[in-house]
Coordinates of C-alpha atoms and ligand atoms in Angstrom, one line a residue:
Chain A
M1 CA 0.0 0.0 0.0
Q2 CA 1.4 3.3 -1.1
K3 CA 2.3 6.0 1.5
G4 CA 0.6 9.3 0.7
A5 CA 0.7 12.7 2.3
L6 CA 1.3 13.2 6.0
V7 CA -2.1 14.0 7.6
Y8 CA -1.2 14.2 11.3
E9 CA 1.9 14.1 13.4
G10 CA 1.3 13.3 17.0
K11 CA 3.8 12.8 19.9
A12 CA 4.4 9.1 19.1
K13 CA 3.2 8.4 15.5
Q14 CA 2.7 9.9 12.1
L15 CA -0.4 9.2 10.0
F16 CA -0.2 9.2 6.2
L17 CA -2.9 8.9 3.6
T18 CA -3.1 5.8 1.4
P19 CA -4.8 5.4 -2.0
D20 CA -7.8 3.9 0.0
P21 CA -9.6 6.8 1.8
E22 CA -10.6 4.5 4.6
V23 CA -7.1 3.3 5.3
L24 CA -4.2 5.1 7.0
Y25 CA -0.5 4.3 7.1
V26 CA 0.9 4.7 10.6
Q27 CA 4.6 5.4 11.1
Y28 CA 5.7 4.9 14.7
K29 CA 8.3 7.4 16.0
N30 CA 11.3 7.1 18.4
S31 CA 10.1 10.0 20.5
A32 CA 9.3 9.5 24.1
T33 CA 7.2 12.2 25.8
A34 CA 5.7 12.6 29.3
F35 CA 3.9 15.1 31.4
N36 CA 1.9 16.4 28.5
G37 CA 4.9 16.8 26.3
E38 CA 7.0 18.7 28.8
K39 CA 9.7 15.9 29.0
K40 CA 10.8 14.7 25.6
E41 CA 13.6 12.5 24.3
E42 CA 14.5 10.5 21.1
I43 CA 14.9 6.8 22.0
E44 CA 16.5 4.6 19.4
G45 CA 14.4 1.4 18.9
K46 CA 11.2 2.6 20.5
A47 CA 9.3 3.0 17.3
Q48 CA 9.8 -0.6 16.2
L49 CA 9.1 -2.0 19.7
N50 CA 5.8 -0.2 20.0
N51 CA 4.7 -0.9 16.5
Q52 CA 5.3 -4.6 16.8
I53 CA 3.9 -4.9 20.3
T54 CA 0.7 -3.0 19.2
A55 CA 0.4 -5.2 16.1
L56 CA 0.8 -8.4 18.2
L57 CA -1.7 -7.3 20.8
F58 CA -4.3 -6.0 18.4
E59 CA -4.1 -9.4 16.6
R60 CA -4.6 -11.3 19.8
L61 CA -7.5 -9.0 20.7
K62 CA -9.1 -9.6 17.3
E63 CA -9.0 -13.3 18.1
Q64 CA -10.9 -12.5 21.3
G65 CA -13.6 -10.6 19.2
I66 CA -12.4 -7.1 19.9
P67 CA -13.1 -4.9 16.8
S68 CA -10.1 -2.6 16.1
H69 CA -8.7 -0.4 13.4
F70 CA -5.7 -2.7 12.9
I71 CA -5.2 -4.1 9.4
E72 CA -1.6 -5.3 9.1
Q73 CA 2.0 -4.7 10.1
L74 CA 4.0 -3.4 7.1
S75 CA 7.5 -3.1 8.4
P76 CA 9.1 -3.0 11.8
T77 CA 7.9 0.6 12.4
E78 CA 4.8 0.8 10.2
Q79 CA 1.3 -0.6 10.1
L80 CA -1.9 -0.1 8.2
V81 CA -5.1 0.8 10.0
R82 CA -8.7 1.7 9.2
K83 CA -9.2 5.5 9.4
V84 CA -11.6 6.5 12.1
D85 CA -12.8 9.7 13.8
I86 CA -11.1 9.5 17.1
I87 CA -13.5 10.0 20.0
P88 CA -11.7 12.5 22.2
L89 CA -11.8 10.4 25.3
E90 CA -8.9 8.5 26.8
V91 CA -10.4 5.5 28.4
V92 CA -8.3 4.2 31.3
V93 CA -8.7 0.9 33.0
R94 CA -6.9 0.2 36.3
N95 CA -6.4 -3.1 38.1
I96 CA -3.9 -1.8 40.6
A97 CA -3.4 1.7 42.0
A98 CA -0.5 3.6 40.5
G99 CA 0.4 7.0 39.0
S100 CA -2.3 9.7 39.1
L101 CA -4.9 7.5 40.8
A102 CA -2.6 6.7 43.7
K103 CA -1.7 10.3 44.0
R104 CA -5.2 11.6 43.6
L105 CA -7.0 9.3 46.0
G106 CA -4.2 8.6 48.4
F107 CA -3.7 4.9 47.6
D108 CA -0.4 3.2 47.9
E109 CA 1.2 2.5 44.5
G110 CA 0.8 -1.3 44.0
Q111 CA -2.4 -1.6 46.0
P112 CA -4.8 -3.9 44.1
L113 CA -8.3 -2.4 43.5
K114 CA -11.3 -4.4 44.6
Q115 CA -12.6 -4.3 41.0
P116 CA -11.2 -2.9 37.7
L117 CA -11.8 0.9 37.6
V118 CA -12.7 2.6 34.4
E119 CA -12.0 6.3 34.0
F120 CA -12.5 8.8 31.2
Y121 CA -10.2 11.6 30.4
Y122 CA -10.8 14.4 27.9
K123 CA -8.2 14.0 25.1
D124 CA -7.2 17.6 25.0
D125 CA -3.5 18.5 25.3
A126 CA -4.3 22.2 25.8
L127 CA -6.4 21.3 28.9
G128 CA -3.9 18.7 30.1
D129 CA -6.2 15.7 29.5
P130 CA -8.5 16.3 32.5
L131 CA -10.5 13.6 34.3
L132 CA -14.2 13.6 33.4
T133 CA -17.2 12.5 35.3
D134 CA -20.2 11.1 33.6
A135 CA -21.9 14.5 34.0
H136 CA -19.0 16.2 32.3
I137 CA -19.2 13.8 29.4
A138 CA -22.9 14.5 29.0
L139 CA -22.3 18.3 29.3
L140 CA -19.6 18.2 26.6
E141 CA -21.7 15.9 24.4
L142 CA -18.6 13.9 23.5
V143 CA -20.6 10.7 23.2
S144 CA -24.2 9.6 23.9
E145 CA -25.0 7.8 27.1
S146 CA -25.2 4.5 25.3
E147 CA -22.0 5.0 23.4
K148 CA -20.3 5.7 26.7
Q149 CA -21.6 2.5 28.0
S150 CA -20.3 0.7 24.9
L151 CA -16.9 2.2 25.5
E152 CA -16.8 1.1 29.1
H153 CA -18.0 -2.4 28.2
L154 CA -15.3 -2.7 25.4
A155 CA -12.6 -1.3 27.8
R156 CA -13.5 -4.0 30.4
Q157 CA -13.5 -6.7 27.7
I158 CA -10.1 -5.5 26.5
N159 CA -8.9 -5.5 30.1
T160 CA -9.9 -9.2 30.6
A161 CA -8.2 -10.2 27.3
L162 CA -5.0 -8.2 28.0
Q163 CA -4.8 -9.6 31.6
E164 CA -5.0 -13.1 30.2
I165 CA -2.2 -12.4 27.7
F166 CA 0.1 -10.6 30.2
V167 CA -0.4 -13.1 33.0
S168 CA 0.6 -15.9 30.6
I169 CA 4.0 -14.1 30.0
G170 CA 4.7 -13.3 33.7
V171 CA 3.6 -9.7 33.5
T172 CA 1.1 -7.8 35.7
L173 CA -1.2 -5.5 33.9
V174 CA -1.5 -2.6 36.3
D175 CA -3.4 -0.2 34.1
F176 CA -3.7 1.0 30.5
K177 CA -5.2 3.7 28.3
V178 CA -7.1 3.1 25.1
E179 CA -8.7 5.3 22.4
F180 CA -11.7 4.5 20.3
G181 CA -13.0 5.9 17.0
R182 CA -16.0 5.8 14.7
T183 CA -15.8 4.5 11.2
A184 CA -17.6 6.3 8.3
D185 CA -20.6 4.1 9.0
G186 CA -20.7 4.7 12.7
E187 CA -19.0 1.5 14.0
I188 CA -16.9 2.0 17.1
L189 CA -13.4 0.5 16.8
L190 CA -10.5 0.2 19.2
A191 CA -7.9 2.5 17.7
D192 CA -4.5 4.1 18.4
E193 CA -2.0 1.8 20.1
I194 CA -1.5 -0.6 23.1
S195 CA 2.1 -0.6 24.1
P196 CA 4.4 -0.1 27.1
D197 CA 3.8 3.7 26.3
T198 CA 0.1 3.2 27.1
C199 CA 0.1 0.5 29.8
R200 CA 1.8 0.0 33.2
L201 CA 3.4 -3.4 33.0
W202 CA 5.3 -4.9 36.0
D203 CA 7.3 -8.1 35.9
K204 CA 5.3 -10.6 38.1
E205 CA 8.4 -11.9 39.9
T206 CA 10.6 -8.9 40.3
N207 CA 8.1 -6.0 40.0
Q208 CA 10.5 -4.5 37.5
K209 CA 8.7 -1.7 35.5
L210 CA 8.6 -2.7 31.8
D211 CA 6.8 0.5 30.7
K212 CA 7.0 4.3 30.2
D213 CA 7.3 5.0 33.9
V214 CA 11.0 4.1 33.4
F215 CA 11.2 7.2 31.2
R216 CA 8.8 9.4 33.4
R217 CA 10.8 8.6 36.5
N218 CA 14.3 8.2 35.1
L219 CA 14.6 4.6 36.2
G220 CA 17.1 3.4 33.5
N221 CA 17.1 2.2 29.9
L222 CA 13.5 2.4 28.5
T223 CA 13.8 0.0 25.7
D224 CA 15.1 -2.9 28.0
G225 CA 11.6 -3.4 29.4
Y226 CA 9.9 -2.9 26.0
S227 CA 12.2 -5.5 24.5
I228 CA 11.3 -7.9 27.3
I229 CA 7.6 -7.4 26.5
L230 CA 8.0 -7.9 22.8
S231 CA 10.1 -11.0 23.1
R232 CA 7.8 -12.6 25.7
L233 CA 4.9 -11.9 23.4
G234 CA 6.7 -14.0 20.8
G235 CA 8.0 -11.1 18.7
N236 CA 11.7 -10.4 18.0
S237 CA 13.2 -7.0 18.2
Q238 CA 15.9 -6.4 15.6
Chain B
M1 CA -27.8 26.2 75.5
Q2 CA -24.5 26.0 77.3
K3 CA -21.2 26.1 75.3
G4 CA -19.1 23.0 76.2
A5 CA -15.7 21.8 75.1
L6 CA -14.3 22.6 71.6
V7 CA -14.6 19.5 69.6
Y8 CA -13.3 20.7 66.2
E9 CA -11.8 23.7 64.7
G10 CA -12.0 24.1 61.0
K11 CA -10.9 26.8 58.6
A12 CA -14.2 28.8 59.0
K13 CA -15.9 27.6 62.1
Q14 CA -15.4 26.1 65.6
L15 CA -17.7 23.4 66.9
F16 CA -18.4 23.0 70.6
L17 CA -20.3 20.4 72.6
T18 CA -23.5 21.3 74.3
P19 CA -25.3 19.4 77.2
D20 CA -27.3 17.6 74.5
P21 CA -25.1 15.0 72.8
E22 CA -27.1 15.4 69.6
V23 CA -26.5 19.2 69.4
L24 CA -23.5 21.2 68.6
Y25 CA -22.7 24.9 69.1
V26 CA -21.2 26.5 66.0
Q27 CA -19.0 29.6 66.3
Y28 CA -18.2 31.3 63.0
K29 CA -14.7 32.7 62.5
N30 CA -13.4 35.8 60.8
S31 CA -10.8 33.8 58.9
A32 CA -10.9 33.7 55.1
T33 CA -8.9 30.9 53.4
A34 CA -8.4 29.9 49.8
F35 CA -6.4 27.5 47.7
N36 CA -6.7 24.7 50.3
G37 CA -5.5 27.0 53.1
E38 CA -2.5 28.5 51.3
K39 CA -4.0 32.0 51.3
K40 CA -5.3 33.1 54.7
E41 CA -6.5 36.4 56.3
E42 CA -8.5 37.6 59.2
I43 CA -11.5 39.6 58.0
E44 CA -13.4 41.7 60.5
G45 CA -17.2 41.1 60.3
K46 CA -17.0 37.9 58.1
A47 CA -18.1 35.6 61.0
Q48 CA -21.4 37.4 61.6
L49 CA -22.2 37.8 58.0
N50 CA -21.8 34.1 57.2
N51 CA -23.5 33.0 60.4
Q52 CA -26.5 35.1 59.6
I53 CA -26.7 34.4 55.9
T54 CA -26.4 30.7 56.6
A55 CA -29.2 30.9 59.3
L56 CA -31.5 32.8 56.9
L57 CA -30.9 30.4 54.0
F58 CA -31.3 27.3 56.1
E59 CA -34.6 28.7 57.4
R60 CA -35.8 29.4 53.9
L61 CA -34.7 25.9 52.7
K62 CA -36.5 24.3 55.7
E63 CA -39.7 26.1 54.5
Q64 CA -39.1 24.4 51.1
G65 CA -38.8 21.0 52.8
I66 CA -35.0 20.6 52.8
P67 CA -34.0 18.7 55.9
S68 CA -30.9 20.3 57.6
H69 CA -28.9 20.4 60.7
F70 CA -29.9 23.9 61.5
I71 CA -31.7 24.5 64.8
E72 CA -31.4 28.2 65.7
Q73 CA -29.3 31.3 65.5
L74 CA -28.0 32.2 69.0
S75 CA -26.0 35.4 68.4
P76 CA -24.6 37.2 65.4
T77 CA -21.7 34.7 65.1
E78 CA -23.2 31.6 66.7
Q79 CA -25.8 29.0 65.9
L80 CA -27.0 25.6 67.2
V81 CA -27.1 22.6 64.9
R82 CA -27.8 18.9 65.1
K83 CA -24.6 16.9 65.3
V84 CA -24.1 14.7 62.3
D85 CA -21.4 12.5 60.9
I86 CA -20.2 14.5 57.9
I87 CA -20.1 12.5 54.7
P88 CA -16.7 13.4 53.2
L89 CA -18.1 14.5 49.9
E90 CA -18.3 18.1 48.8
V91 CA -21.3 18.3 46.6
V92 CA -21.0 21.1 44.0
V93 CA -23.9 22.3 41.9
R94 CA -23.1 24.6 38.9
N95 CA -25.5 26.6 36.8
I96 CA -22.9 28.8 35.1
A97 CA -19.3 27.9 34.2
A98 CA -16.7 29.5 36.6
G99 CA -13.7 28.7 38.6
S100 CA -12.2 25.2 38.4
L101 CA -14.9 24.0 35.9
A102 CA -14.1 26.7 33.5
K103 CA -10.4 26.1 33.8
R104 CA -10.8 22.3 33.7
L105 CA -13.0 22.0 30.6
G106 CA -12.1 25.1 28.8
F107 CA -15.4 27.0 29.2
D108 CA -15.5 30.7 29.4
E109 CA -16.3 32.0 32.8
G110 CA -19.9 33.1 32.8
Q111 CA -21.0 30.7 30.1
P112 CA -24.4 29.2 31.2
L113 CA -24.6 25.4 31.4
K114 CA -27.3 23.7 29.4
Q115 CA -28.4 22.0 32.7
P116 CA -27.3 22.2 36.3
L117 CA -24.1 20.1 36.8
V118 CA -23.6 18.1 40.0
E119 CA -20.0 17.2 40.9
F120 CA -18.6 15.3 43.9
Y121 CA -15.3 16.2 45.5
Y122 CA -13.5 14.1 48.1
K123 CA -13.5 16.3 51.3
D124 CA -9.8 15.6 52.2
D125 CA -7.5 18.6 52.7
A126 CA -4.4 16.4 52.5
L127 CA -5.4 15.3 48.9
G128 CA -6.6 18.8 47.9
D129 CA -10.3 17.8 47.7
P130 CA -10.0 15.9 44.4
L131 CA -12.9 15.6 41.9
L132 CA -14.4 12.1 42.1
T133 CA -16.2 10.1 39.4
D134 CA -19.0 7.7 40.4
A135 CA -16.6 4.9 40.0
H136 CA -14.2 6.5 42.5
I137 CA -17.0 7.0 45.0
A138 CA -17.9 3.3 44.7
L139 CA -14.2 2.3 45.0
L140 CA -13.7 4.5 48.1
E141 CA -17.1 3.2 49.6
L142 CA -17.9 6.7 50.8
V143 CA -21.6 6.2 50.3
S144 CA -23.8 3.6 48.7
E145 CA -25.2 4.0 45.2
S146 CA -28.6 4.9 46.6
E147 CA -27.2 7.4 49.1
K148 CA -25.2 9.0 46.3
Q149 CA -28.4 9.4 44.3
S150 CA -30.2 10.9 47.4
L151 CA -27.3 13.4 47.7
E152 CA -27.5 14.4 44.1
H153 CA -31.3 14.7 44.3
L154 CA -31.1 16.8 47.5
A155 CA -28.4 19.0 45.9
R156 CA -30.6 19.6 42.9
Q157 CA -33.6 20.5 45.1
I158 CA -31.4 22.9 47.1
N159 CA -30.3 24.5 43.8
T160 CA -33.8 25.1 42.7
A161 CA -34.8 26.6 46.0
L162 CA -31.6 28.8 46.2
Q163 CA -32.0 30.0 42.6
E164 CA -35.5 31.1 43.5
I165 CA -34.3 33.0 46.6
F166 CA -31.4 34.6 44.9
V167 CA -33.2 35.6 41.7
S168 CA -35.8 37.4 43.9
I169 CA -33.0 39.6 45.3
G170 CA -31.3 40.3 42.0
V171 CA -28.4 37.9 42.4
T172 CA -27.3 35.1 40.0
L173 CA -26.5 31.8 41.7
V174 CA -23.5 30.7 39.6
D175 CA -22.5 27.6 41.7
F176 CA -22.3 26.4 45.3
K177 CA -20.9 23.6 47.5
V178 CA -22.9 21.8 50.2
E179 CA -22.0 19.1 52.7
F180 CA -24.3 16.5 54.1
G181 CA -24.2 14.3 57.2
R182 CA -25.9 11.3 58.8
T183 CA -27.7 11.6 62.1
A184 CA -27.3 8.9 64.8
D185 CA -30.4 7.2 63.3
G186 CA -29.1 7.3 59.7
E187 CA -31.1 10.3 58.4
I188 CA -29.3 12.4 55.8
L189 CA -29.3 16.1 56.6
L190 CA -27.9 19.2 54.8
A191 CA -25.1 20.4 57.1
D192 CA -22.2 22.9 57.3
E193 CA -23.0 26.3 55.8
I194 CA -24.3 28.1 52.7
S195 CA -22.8 31.5 52.5
P196 CA -20.8 33.7 50.1
D197 CA -17.8 31.5 51.2
T198 CA -19.5 28.5 49.6
C199 CA -21.4 30.0 46.7
R200 CA -20.6 32.1 43.7
L201 CA -23.0 35.0 43.7
W202 CA -23.0 37.7 41.0
D203 CA -25.1 40.8 41.0
K204 CA -27.7 40.3 38.2
E205 CA -27.3 43.9 36.9
T206 CA -23.7 44.7 37.3
N207 CA -22.1 41.2 37.5
Q208 CA -20.3 42.4 40.6
K209 CA -18.9 39.4 42.5
L210 CA -20.5 39.1 46.0
D211 CA -18.6 36.1 47.1
K212 CA -15.2 34.6 48.2
D213 CA -13.8 35.1 44.7
V214 CA -13.2 38.7 45.8
F215 CA -10.7 37.3 48.3
R216 CA -9.3 34.5 46.1
R217 CA -8.7 37.1 43.3
N218 CA -7.9 40.2 45.3
L219 CA -10.8 42.1 43.9
G220 CA -11.4 44.5 46.8
N221 CA -13.2 44.5 50.2
L222 CA -14.7 41.0 50.8
T223 CA -17.4 42.0 53.3
D224 CA -18.9 44.6 51.0
G225 CA -20.5 41.9 48.9
Y226 CA -21.4 39.7 51.9
S227 CA -23.2 42.6 53.4
I228 CA -25.1 43.2 50.3
I229 CA -26.2 39.6 50.3
L230 CA -27.2 39.7 54.0
S231 CA -29.2 42.9 53.6
R232 CA -31.0 41.8 50.4
L233 CA -32.0 38.6 52.2
G234 CA -33.6 40.8 54.8
G235 CA -31.0 40.5 57.6
N236 CA -29.1 43.4 59.0
S237 CA -25.4 43.4 59.6
Q238 CA -24.3 45.2 62.7
Ligands
LIG1 N1 -7.3 4.6 13.1 C1 -7.1 5.9 13.3 N2 -7.6 6.9 12.6 C2 -7.4 8.2 12.8 N3 -6.6 8.7 13.8 C3 -6.0 7.8 14.6 C4 -6.2 6.4 14.4 N4 -5.6 5.7 15.5 C5 -5.0 6.7 16.2 N5 -5.2 7.9 15.7 C6 -4.8 9.2 16.2 O1 -3.5 9.4 15.7 C7 -2.8 10.4 16.4 C8 -1.4 10.2 16.4 O2 -1.0 9.4 17.5 P1 0.0 9.9 18.6 O3 1.3 10.2 18.0 O4 -0.1 9.0 19.8 O5 -0.8 11.3 19.0 P2 -1.0 12.2 20.3 O6 0.2 13.0 20.5 O7 -2.2 12.9 20.1 O8 -1.1 11.1 21.5 C9 -3.6 10.5 17.7 O9 -4.4 11.7 17.7 C10 -4.5 9.3 17.6 O10 -5.7 9.6 18.4
LIG2 N1 -23.9 19.4 61.9 C1 -22.6 19.1 61.9 N2 -22.1 18.2 62.7 C2 -20.8 17.8 62.7 N3 -19.9 18.5 62.0 C3 -20.3 19.5 61.2 C4 -21.7 19.8 61.1 N4 -21.8 20.8 60.2 C5 -20.5 21.1 59.7 N5 -19.6 20.3 60.3 C6 -18.2 20.2 60.0 O1 -17.6 21.2 60.8 C7 -16.3 21.4 60.4 C8 -15.9 22.9 60.6 O2 -16.3 23.7 59.5 P1 -15.2 24.5 58.7 O3 -14.5 25.5 59.6 O4 -15.9 25.0 57.5 O5 -14.2 23.3 58.4 P2 -13.2 22.9 57.2 O6 -11.9 23.7 57.4 O7 -13.1 21.4 57.3 O8 -14.0 23.3 55.9 C9 -16.2 20.9 59.0 O9 -15.4 19.7 59.0 C10 -17.7 20.5 58.7 O10 -17.8 19.4 57.8
LIG3 MG1 -0.9 9.2 21.7
LIG4 MG1 -15.6 24.4 55.5

């Protein structure tokens, strides 16, 4: 599939047109960013790790019946996806308290939650991706009540499927963020990426962080953990 | 009623025991605080304004069928209330975007909301009173689902009653915060205070701020606006 004009450049990926108006070409980038873009670095090898991890996970999710934008991996750093209108909600699922939740509600990091928690954040860099209540979502008219319920239901299904995948490779899925979009005919698809940039992943034995917190908190070499995730998922980093 | 031992000193009020274990003696203070106690000042006359405004409003709300802790005003700065176990939720109702909502969601201050918005914040100074979603409230087990619905219903009733009161005195009720508590036998009562410390009140003609934003934003003499509210409500400041 031919790579057309760049249509959007984000913090982690570039999107290009293809001859098919319903298909986009995604080029993963080596940039790592945190704190709403305040901390930024180029990290050799990150693009190919996240592209391949996302491709593997979206394939596994498809086998579990989760509809997504993923079409196929094209190269170590590129994949084809269905173009969607991204719903400006970051849907976060948490199994264990960490990060902003721990800070916000006073939980100890690492404390398991009684049940998975689903949160919605407004995907808006200028506002710093604020947490939204159901009433805020209704006020902003970002999705209908029934769409919001679909998103929450899908997010919980994805959590169950991902937990199964990660537990089988000795990794604890602490939390993750997903984005959804609408196709031209209104279908809701899982979109964007699922990678150590968008999940908290802890080694089950050692509790070693295998995710972007290594970058956020300056804990060492970021790609070490990402490589462990990719290789345990059965991929091979080059 | 005799004033017994001090049982709690907050930022705006002191609570004292009385001979009746179900009754507390509330002494309003002249302190003004903002930004979770970071900004602080003594303001002559504030205690008597807030005590009297709260007393007048709670009496009017009682006439409208809103159950509250209020028993009677004892002096310009003191009132008797029923002792409750405060539910650690600050329930905020907003009719017009202002303050943290405007900042958080990118609304212009002064923009009317399509419908009144109810928000819950965790009353916890150490955590900075964070916004809570319904899922957070369930996780923290602060109230049951049906209690939460009662709180929201009561808050909306209070909003309707307060809007009627304020509109009749030429004041726009922008937003307000209330607290609720449980009596020994489990009844939920409106508690704490309703005053220009806990509401945003704008003059309907001039848009002059008649509330604590004058202190938060250094806009002039705080008690000028509070005195206007008290006298328009039919009270007289001494
Ligand atoms: N299938 C898709 N169709 C259209 N846009 C998508 C799709 N999947 C992801 N996106 C969007 O691509 C953009 C680029 O990704 P990224 O670099 O992560 O951006 P950001 O800096 O906004 O997080 C994001 O805005 C994301 O929502
Ligand atoms: N009827 C009541 N019974 C018991 N406590 C109450 C009652 N009404 C209000 N309170 C509590 O009294 C305390 C003192 O008020 P305030 O000075 O405003 O405190 P704060 O600094 O916590 O806001 C608050 O914790 C408030 O929740
Ligand atoms: Mg992104
Ligand atoms: Mg208070």
